Structure formats: C-alpha cells, structure tokens
PDB file of C-alpha atoms in Angstrom:
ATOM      1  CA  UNK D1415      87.348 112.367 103.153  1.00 60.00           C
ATOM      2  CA  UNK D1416      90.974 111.325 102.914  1.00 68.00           C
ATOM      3  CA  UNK D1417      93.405 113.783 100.850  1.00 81.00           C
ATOM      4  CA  UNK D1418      96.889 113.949  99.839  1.00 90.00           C
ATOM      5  CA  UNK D1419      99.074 117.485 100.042  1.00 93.00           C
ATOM      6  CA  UNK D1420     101.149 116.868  97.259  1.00 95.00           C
ATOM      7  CA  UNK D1421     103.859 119.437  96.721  1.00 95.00           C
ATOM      8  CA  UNK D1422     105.206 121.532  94.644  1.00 96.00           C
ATOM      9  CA  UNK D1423     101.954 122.298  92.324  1.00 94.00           C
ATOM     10  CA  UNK D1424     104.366 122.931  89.598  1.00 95.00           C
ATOM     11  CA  UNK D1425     108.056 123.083  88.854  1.00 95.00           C
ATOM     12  CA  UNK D1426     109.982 124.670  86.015  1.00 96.00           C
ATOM     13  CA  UNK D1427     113.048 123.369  86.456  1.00 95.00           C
ATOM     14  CA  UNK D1428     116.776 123.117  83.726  1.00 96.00           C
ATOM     15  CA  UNK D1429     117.775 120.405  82.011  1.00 97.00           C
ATOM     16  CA  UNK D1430     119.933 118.258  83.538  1.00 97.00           C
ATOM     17  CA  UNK D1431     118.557 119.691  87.513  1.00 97.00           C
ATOM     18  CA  UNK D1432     117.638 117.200  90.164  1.00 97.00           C
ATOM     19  CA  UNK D1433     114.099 117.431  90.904  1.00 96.00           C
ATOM     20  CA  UNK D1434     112.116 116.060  94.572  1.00 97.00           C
ATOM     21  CA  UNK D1435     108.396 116.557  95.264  1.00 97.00           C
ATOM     22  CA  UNK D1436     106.748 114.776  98.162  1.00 96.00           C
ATOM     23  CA  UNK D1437     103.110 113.693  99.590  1.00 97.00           C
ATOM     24  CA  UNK D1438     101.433 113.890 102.859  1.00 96.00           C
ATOM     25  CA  UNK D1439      98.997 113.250 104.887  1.00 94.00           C
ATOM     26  CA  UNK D1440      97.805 113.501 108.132  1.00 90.00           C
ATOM     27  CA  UNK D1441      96.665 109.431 108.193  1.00 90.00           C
ATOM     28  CA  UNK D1442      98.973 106.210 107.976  1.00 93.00           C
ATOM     29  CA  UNK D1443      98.882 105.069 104.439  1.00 93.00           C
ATOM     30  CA  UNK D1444      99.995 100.874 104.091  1.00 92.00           C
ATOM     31  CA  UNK D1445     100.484 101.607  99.843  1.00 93.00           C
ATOM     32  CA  UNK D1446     102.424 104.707  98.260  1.00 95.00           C
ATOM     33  CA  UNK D1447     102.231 104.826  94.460  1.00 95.00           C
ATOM     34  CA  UNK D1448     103.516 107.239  92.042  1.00 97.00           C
ATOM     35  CA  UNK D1449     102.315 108.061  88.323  1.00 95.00           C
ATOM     36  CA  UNK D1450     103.020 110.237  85.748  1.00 96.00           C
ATOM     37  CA  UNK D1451     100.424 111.847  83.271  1.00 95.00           C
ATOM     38  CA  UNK D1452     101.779 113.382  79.488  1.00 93.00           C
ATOM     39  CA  UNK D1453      99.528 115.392  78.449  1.00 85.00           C
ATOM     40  CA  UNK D1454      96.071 113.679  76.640  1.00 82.00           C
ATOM     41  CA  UNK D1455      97.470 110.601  78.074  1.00 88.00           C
ATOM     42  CA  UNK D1456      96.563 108.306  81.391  1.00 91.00           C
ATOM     43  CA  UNK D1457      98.508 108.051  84.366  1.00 93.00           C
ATOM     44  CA  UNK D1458     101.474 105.553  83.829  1.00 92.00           C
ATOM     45  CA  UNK D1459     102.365 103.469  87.030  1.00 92.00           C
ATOM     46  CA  UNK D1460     106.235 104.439  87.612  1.00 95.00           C
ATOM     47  CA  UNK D1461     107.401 103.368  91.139  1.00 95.00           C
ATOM     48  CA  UNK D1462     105.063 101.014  93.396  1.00 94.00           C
ATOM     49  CA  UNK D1463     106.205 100.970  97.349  1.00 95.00           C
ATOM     50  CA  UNK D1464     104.596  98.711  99.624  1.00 93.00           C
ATOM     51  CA  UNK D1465     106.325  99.065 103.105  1.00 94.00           C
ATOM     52  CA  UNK D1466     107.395 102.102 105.636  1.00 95.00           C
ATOM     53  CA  UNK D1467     111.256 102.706 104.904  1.00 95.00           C
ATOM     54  CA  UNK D1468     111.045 101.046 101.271  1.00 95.00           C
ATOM     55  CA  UNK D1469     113.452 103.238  99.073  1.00 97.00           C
ATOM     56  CA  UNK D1470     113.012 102.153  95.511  1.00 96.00           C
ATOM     57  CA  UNK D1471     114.471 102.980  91.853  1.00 96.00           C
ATOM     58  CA  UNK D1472     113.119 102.771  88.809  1.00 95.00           C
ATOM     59  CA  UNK D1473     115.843 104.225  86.064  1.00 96.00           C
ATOM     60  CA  UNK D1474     116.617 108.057  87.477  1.00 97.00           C
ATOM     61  CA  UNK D1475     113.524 108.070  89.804  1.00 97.00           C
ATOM     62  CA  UNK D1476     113.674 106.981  93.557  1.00 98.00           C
ATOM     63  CA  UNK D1477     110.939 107.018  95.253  1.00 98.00           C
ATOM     64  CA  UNK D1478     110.248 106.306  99.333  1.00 97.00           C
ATOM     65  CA  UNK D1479     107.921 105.395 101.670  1.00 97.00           C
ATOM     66  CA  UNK D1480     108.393 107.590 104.554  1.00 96.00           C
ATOM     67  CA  UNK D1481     109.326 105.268 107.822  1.00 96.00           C
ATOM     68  CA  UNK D1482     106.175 107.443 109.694  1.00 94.00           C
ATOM     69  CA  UNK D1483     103.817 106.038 106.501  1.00 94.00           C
ATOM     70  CA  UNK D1484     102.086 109.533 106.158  1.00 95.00           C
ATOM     71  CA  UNK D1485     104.800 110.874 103.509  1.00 96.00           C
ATOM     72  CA  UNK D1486     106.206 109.469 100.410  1.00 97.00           C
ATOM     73  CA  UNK D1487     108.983 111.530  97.725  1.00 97.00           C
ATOM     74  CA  UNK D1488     109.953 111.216  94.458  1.00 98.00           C
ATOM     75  CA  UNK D1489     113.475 112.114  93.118  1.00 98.00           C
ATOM     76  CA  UNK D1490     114.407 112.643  89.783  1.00 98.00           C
ATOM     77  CA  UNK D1491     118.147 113.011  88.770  1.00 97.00           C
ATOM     78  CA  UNK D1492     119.158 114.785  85.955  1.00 97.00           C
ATOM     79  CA  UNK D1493     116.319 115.728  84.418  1.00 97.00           C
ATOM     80  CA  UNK D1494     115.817 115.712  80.589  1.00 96.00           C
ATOM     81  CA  UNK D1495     112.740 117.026  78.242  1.00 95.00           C
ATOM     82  CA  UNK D1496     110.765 114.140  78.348  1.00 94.00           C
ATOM     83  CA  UNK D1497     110.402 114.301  81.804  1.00 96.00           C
ATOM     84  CA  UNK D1498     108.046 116.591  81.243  1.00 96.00           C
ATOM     85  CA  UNK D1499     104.493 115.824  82.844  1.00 96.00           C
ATOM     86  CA  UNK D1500     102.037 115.789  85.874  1.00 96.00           C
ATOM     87  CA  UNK D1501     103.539 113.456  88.572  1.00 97.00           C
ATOM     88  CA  UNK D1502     100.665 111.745  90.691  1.00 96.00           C
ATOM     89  CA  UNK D1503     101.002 109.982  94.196  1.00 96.00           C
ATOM     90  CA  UNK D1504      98.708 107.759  95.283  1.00 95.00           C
ATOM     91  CA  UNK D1505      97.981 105.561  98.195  1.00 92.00           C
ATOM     92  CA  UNK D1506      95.625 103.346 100.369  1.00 89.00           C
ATOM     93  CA  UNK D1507      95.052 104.263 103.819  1.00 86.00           C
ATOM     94  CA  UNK D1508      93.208 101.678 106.549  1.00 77.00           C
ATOM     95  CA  UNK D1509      91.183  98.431 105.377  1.00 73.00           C
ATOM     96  CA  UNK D1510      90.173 100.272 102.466  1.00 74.00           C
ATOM     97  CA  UNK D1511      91.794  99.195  98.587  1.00 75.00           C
ATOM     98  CA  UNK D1512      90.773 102.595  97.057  1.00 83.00           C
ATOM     99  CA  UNK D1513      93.369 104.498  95.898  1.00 88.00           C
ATOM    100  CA  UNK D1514      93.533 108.060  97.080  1.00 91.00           C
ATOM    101  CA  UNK D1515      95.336 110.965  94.933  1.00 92.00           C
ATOM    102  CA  UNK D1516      97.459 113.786  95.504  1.00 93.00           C
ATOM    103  CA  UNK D1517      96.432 116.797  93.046  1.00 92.00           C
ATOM    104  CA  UNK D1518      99.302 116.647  90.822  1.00 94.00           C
ATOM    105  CA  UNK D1519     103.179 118.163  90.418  1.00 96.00           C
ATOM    106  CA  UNK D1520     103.279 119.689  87.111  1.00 95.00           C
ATOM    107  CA  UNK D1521     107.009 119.942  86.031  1.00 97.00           C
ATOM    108  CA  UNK D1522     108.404 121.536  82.780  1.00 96.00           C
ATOM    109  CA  UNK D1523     111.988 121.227  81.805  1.00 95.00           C
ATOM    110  CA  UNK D1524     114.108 123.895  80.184  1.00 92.00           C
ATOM    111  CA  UNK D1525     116.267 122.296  77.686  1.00 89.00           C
TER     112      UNK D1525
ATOM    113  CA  UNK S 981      96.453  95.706  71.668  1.00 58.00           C
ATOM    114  CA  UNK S 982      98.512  95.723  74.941  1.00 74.00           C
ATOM    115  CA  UNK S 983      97.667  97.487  78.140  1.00 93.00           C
ATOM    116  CA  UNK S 984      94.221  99.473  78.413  1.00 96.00           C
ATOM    117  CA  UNK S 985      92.816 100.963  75.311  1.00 96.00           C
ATOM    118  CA  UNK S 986      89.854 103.102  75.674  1.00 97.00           C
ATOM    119  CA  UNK S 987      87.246 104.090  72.957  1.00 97.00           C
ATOM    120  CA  UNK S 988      86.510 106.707  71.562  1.00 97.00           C
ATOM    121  CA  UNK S 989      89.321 109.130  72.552  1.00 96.00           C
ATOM    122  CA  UNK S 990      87.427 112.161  71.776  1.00 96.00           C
ATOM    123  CA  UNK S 991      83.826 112.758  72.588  1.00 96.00           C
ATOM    124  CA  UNK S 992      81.819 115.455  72.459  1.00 95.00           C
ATOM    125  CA  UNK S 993      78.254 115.378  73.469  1.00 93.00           C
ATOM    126  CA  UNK S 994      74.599 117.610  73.748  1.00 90.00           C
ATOM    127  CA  UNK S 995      72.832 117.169  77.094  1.00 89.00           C
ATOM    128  CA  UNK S 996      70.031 114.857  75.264  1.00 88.00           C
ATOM    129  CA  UNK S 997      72.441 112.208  73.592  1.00 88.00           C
ATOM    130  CA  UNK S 998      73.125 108.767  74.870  1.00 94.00           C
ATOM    131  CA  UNK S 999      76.644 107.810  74.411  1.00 95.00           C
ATOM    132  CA  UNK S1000      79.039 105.300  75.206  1.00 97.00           C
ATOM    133  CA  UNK S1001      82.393 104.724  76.577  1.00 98.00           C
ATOM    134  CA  UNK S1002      83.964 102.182  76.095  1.00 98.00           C
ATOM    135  CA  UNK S1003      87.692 100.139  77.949  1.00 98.00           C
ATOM    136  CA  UNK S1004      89.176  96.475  76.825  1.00 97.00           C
ATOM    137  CA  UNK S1005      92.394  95.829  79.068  1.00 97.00           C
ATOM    138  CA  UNK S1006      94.662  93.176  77.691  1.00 95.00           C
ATOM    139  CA  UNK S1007      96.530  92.854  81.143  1.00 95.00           C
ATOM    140  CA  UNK S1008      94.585  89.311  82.688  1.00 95.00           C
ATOM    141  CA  UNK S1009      93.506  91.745  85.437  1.00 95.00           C
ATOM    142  CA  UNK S1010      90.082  90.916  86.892  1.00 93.00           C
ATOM    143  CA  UNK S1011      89.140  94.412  88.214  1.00 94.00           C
ATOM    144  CA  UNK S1012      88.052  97.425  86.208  1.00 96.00           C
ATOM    145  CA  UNK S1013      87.515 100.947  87.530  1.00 95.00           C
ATOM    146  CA  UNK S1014      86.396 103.996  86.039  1.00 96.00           C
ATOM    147  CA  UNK S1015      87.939 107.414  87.378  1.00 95.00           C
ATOM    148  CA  UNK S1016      86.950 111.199  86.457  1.00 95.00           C
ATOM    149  CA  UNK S1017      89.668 113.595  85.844  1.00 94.00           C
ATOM    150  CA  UNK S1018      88.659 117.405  86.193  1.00 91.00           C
ATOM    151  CA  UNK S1019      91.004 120.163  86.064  1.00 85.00           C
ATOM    152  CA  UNK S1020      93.009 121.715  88.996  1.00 75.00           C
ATOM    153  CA  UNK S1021      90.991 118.379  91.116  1.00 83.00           C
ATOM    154  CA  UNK S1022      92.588 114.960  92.125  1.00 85.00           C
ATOM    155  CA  UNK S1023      91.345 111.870  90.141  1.00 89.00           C
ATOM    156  CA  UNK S1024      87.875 110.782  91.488  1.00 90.00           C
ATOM    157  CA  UNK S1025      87.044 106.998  91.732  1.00 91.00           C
ATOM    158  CA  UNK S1026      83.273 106.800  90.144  1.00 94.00           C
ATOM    159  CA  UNK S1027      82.877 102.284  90.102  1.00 93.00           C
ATOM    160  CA  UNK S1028      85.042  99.642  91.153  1.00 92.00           C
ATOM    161  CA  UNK S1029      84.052  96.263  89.270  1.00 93.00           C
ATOM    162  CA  UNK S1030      85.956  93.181  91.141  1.00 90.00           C
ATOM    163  CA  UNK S1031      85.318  89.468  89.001  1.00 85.00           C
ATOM    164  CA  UNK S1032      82.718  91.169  87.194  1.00 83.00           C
ATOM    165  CA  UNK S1033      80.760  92.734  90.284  1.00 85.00           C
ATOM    166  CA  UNK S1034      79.971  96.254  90.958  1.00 84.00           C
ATOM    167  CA  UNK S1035      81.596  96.559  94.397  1.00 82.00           C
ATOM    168  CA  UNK S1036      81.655 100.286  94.307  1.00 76.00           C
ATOM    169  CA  UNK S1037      79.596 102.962  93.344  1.00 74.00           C
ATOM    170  CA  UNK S1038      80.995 106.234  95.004  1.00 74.00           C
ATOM    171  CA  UNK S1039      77.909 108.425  94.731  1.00 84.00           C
ATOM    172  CA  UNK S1040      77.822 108.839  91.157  1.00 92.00           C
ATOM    173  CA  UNK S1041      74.653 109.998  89.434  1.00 93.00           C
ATOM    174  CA  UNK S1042      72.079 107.481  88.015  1.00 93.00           C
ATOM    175  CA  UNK S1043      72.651 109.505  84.688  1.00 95.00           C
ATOM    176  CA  UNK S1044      76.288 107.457  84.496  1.00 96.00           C
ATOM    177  CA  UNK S1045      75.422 103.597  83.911  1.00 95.00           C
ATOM    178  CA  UNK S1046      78.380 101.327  83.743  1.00 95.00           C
ATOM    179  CA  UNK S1047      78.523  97.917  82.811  1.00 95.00           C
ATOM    180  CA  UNK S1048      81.232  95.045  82.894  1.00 95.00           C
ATOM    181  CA  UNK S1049      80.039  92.622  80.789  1.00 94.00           C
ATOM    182  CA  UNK S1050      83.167  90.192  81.632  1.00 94.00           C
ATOM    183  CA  UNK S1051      86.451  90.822  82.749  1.00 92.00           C
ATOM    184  CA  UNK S1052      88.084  92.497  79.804  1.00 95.00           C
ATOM    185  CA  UNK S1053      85.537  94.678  79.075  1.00 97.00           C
ATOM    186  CA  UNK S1054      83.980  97.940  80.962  1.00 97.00           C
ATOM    187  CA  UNK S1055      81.712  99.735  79.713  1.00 97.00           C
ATOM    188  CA  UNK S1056      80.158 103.605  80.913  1.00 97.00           C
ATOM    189  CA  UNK S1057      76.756 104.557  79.478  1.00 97.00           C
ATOM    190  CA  UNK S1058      76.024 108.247  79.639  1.00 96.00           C
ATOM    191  CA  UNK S1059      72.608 109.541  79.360  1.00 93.00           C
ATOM    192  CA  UNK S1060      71.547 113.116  79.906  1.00 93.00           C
ATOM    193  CA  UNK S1061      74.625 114.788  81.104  1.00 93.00           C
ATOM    194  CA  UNK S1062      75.049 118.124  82.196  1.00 94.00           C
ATOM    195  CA  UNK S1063      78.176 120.308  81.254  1.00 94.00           C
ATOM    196  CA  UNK S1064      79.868 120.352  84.182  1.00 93.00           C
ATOM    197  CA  UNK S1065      80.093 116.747  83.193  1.00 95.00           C
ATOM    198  CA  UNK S1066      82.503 117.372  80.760  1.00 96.00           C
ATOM    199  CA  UNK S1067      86.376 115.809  82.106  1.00 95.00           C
ATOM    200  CA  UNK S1068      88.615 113.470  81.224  1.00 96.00           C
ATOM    201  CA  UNK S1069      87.241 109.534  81.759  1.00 97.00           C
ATOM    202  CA  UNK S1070      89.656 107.073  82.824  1.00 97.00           C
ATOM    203  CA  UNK S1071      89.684 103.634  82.978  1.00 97.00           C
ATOM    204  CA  UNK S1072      92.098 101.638  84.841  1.00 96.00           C
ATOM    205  CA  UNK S1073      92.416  97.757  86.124  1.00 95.00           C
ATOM    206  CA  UNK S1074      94.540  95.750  87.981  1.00 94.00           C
ATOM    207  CA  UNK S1075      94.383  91.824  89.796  1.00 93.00           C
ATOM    208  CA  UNK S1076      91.628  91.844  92.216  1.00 89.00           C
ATOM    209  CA  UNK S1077      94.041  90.498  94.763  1.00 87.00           C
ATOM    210  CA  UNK S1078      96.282  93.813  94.223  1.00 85.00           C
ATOM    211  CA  UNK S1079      94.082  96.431  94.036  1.00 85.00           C
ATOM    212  CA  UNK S1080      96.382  98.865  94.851  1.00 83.00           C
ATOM    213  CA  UNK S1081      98.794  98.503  91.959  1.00 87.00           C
ATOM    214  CA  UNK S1082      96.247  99.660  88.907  1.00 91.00           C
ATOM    215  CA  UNK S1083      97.171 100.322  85.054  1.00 92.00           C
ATOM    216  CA  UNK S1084      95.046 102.881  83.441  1.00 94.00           C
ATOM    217  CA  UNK S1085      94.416 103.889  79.737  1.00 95.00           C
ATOM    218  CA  UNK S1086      94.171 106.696  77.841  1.00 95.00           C
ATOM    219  CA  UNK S1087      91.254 108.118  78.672  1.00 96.00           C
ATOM    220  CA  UNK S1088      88.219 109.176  76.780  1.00 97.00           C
ATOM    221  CA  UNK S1089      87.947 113.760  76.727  1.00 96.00           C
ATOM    222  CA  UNK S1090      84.153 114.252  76.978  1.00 96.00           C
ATOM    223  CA  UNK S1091      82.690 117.368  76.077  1.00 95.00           C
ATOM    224  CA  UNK S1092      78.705 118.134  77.147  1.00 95.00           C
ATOM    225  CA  UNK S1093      77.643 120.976  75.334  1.00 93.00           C
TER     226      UNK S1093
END
C-alpha cells in the first residue's frame, strides 16, 4: 500500500530552536495534513493544506505543500516546552478520501 | 461536551470478555471512523461510516463489530480478542463532503490480557 517517509523519527531539540521535519512519498498526494499527538491524547488537527505550493501558518507553525505534491514540511519557530509531542502528516493520494499517515516525529524540548 | 469524547478511556480486557467502545462527536460531522494506534506503526484506518453507512471495512477481523447507530454516535464491539489486540483505539469524524479534514478524540488504551 501507500506510505509516508516522515522524517526525523525523533528530535531533541533547546528551547527557543527552530525545528523542520518533512513527509514524502513516492505518489502525488491532492491533501497534506499535519497533527500533533500529547501523550494519552488523540491527534489534534494543526495545519490543513489543500493545494501544491500552499504555504500556510497557524501561530509559530508553517506548514507547505510541496509544488511536486509528493512532500509536505512543518516548521516550528522558537520552540517552547509544550511543544512537546508526536507530529503526524497525513494525506490523500488519487480518487481515494482515506487518509494515509506518516509514522510520527517525536520531538522533546530542553527547557 | 465539545469535540469527540470517547468512552471508557482505559480498558483492559481477558480474551473471553465482550466489551464495548464507545465515541459521541459534538462537531455536526456526518462521518465517523475508527483508527488503531500501535506502537512504533502509523495509524491504521479499521471502518469508515459516511451518513450512517459502513463504507469501509479495511480487512478487520469479524471479532471487531462496529456500529453507528446515527450520526453522533459510533460504536466498536469487541468480542474474543487476542493480545496483540491490545493498542490505542481512535475515533475520529469529519463532514462527509470533507473527508480529508477529520477531528479525532481521545482514544480508548485497550489492554487484552
């Protein structure tokens, strides 16, 4: 089937440090989503991107949908403790609504 | 209640009991989903319910029965699991006309002794 190479796996990053992690794959996606996960929590919906080029912010996170629609980042600026977290994309690829997702970024901030 | 609430939080289970999970969402949305969340493995979409229908069922054993008895509600019946059964259960929904953009809850942490 279908699956996303998200990357880093994990990041241990200071506070106050930029962060990026991105998602491929080696299909055209038309929907790039990404979530974030606290622990014993579900995935919260942060940044929803719906067309190739589409650079969007939500607070300190940007996200894009890459112009070749097989890769999508997420920037974080100036990172604080609660960003703490797995960091999820997501995406739909062809005729098909079902979301696909990437395995995760875990990233842990040094205060 | 706002969002997606899911109930219980906490479950733990032998391999003979019948349990229940259970998801309201107070979102409007008129498509539910249940995912499975295992460690170190990307969320895996088990049912897809669209205005109350079962339009997916990605080859998920018979011994996981869900149920959407209208468009607030989803339900997942478990019946004789096995351990390796044991993962997080998420529930998510979203408009059936946007079924990319989903909201999920908490999740229910099932444990099959």
């Amino acid at each position: 089937g279908q699956q996303l190479n998200q990357s880093p796996q994990s990041m241990f990053i200071q506070e106050g440090e930029d962060v990026s992690m991105n998602c491929t794959s080696s299909s055209i996606f038309n929907t790039w989503l990404w979530y974030k996960q606290d622990p014993g929590e579900g995935p919260v919906l942060l940044i929803a991107l719906y067309k190739a080029g589409e650079l969007t912010s939500n607070g300190r996170l940007t996200a894009q949908f890459g112009i070749t629609r097989k890769d999508s980042f997420l920037n974080i600026s100036a990172s604080i403790p609660s960003d703490v977290g797995i960091y999820f994309c997501a995406g739909t690829s062809g005729l098909s609504y079902k979301l696909i997702f990437g395995s995760g970024t875990r990233l842990l901030v040094r205060p | 209640e706002t969002g997606v609430t899911q109930t219980p939080r906490h479950l733990v289970m032998g391999m003979t009991n019948k349990k229940s999970l259970k998801c309201e969402q107070h979102l409007g949305h008129n498509a539910m989903y249940w995912y499975k969340q295992s460690a170190k493995k990307p969320l895996e979409l088990m049912f897809v319910y669209s205005l109350e229908e079962r339009v997916e069922n990605n080859s998920v054993p018979s011994r996981f029965s869900p149920e959407c008895p209208n468009s607030s509600h989803l339900f997942l019946h478990l019946h004789t699991l096995q351990p390796e059964d044991s993962a997080l259960y998420l529930c998510a929904s979203s408009q059936a006309s946007d079924q990319e953009t989903q909201y999920f809850g908490p999740g229910t942490r099932l444990l099959v002794l």
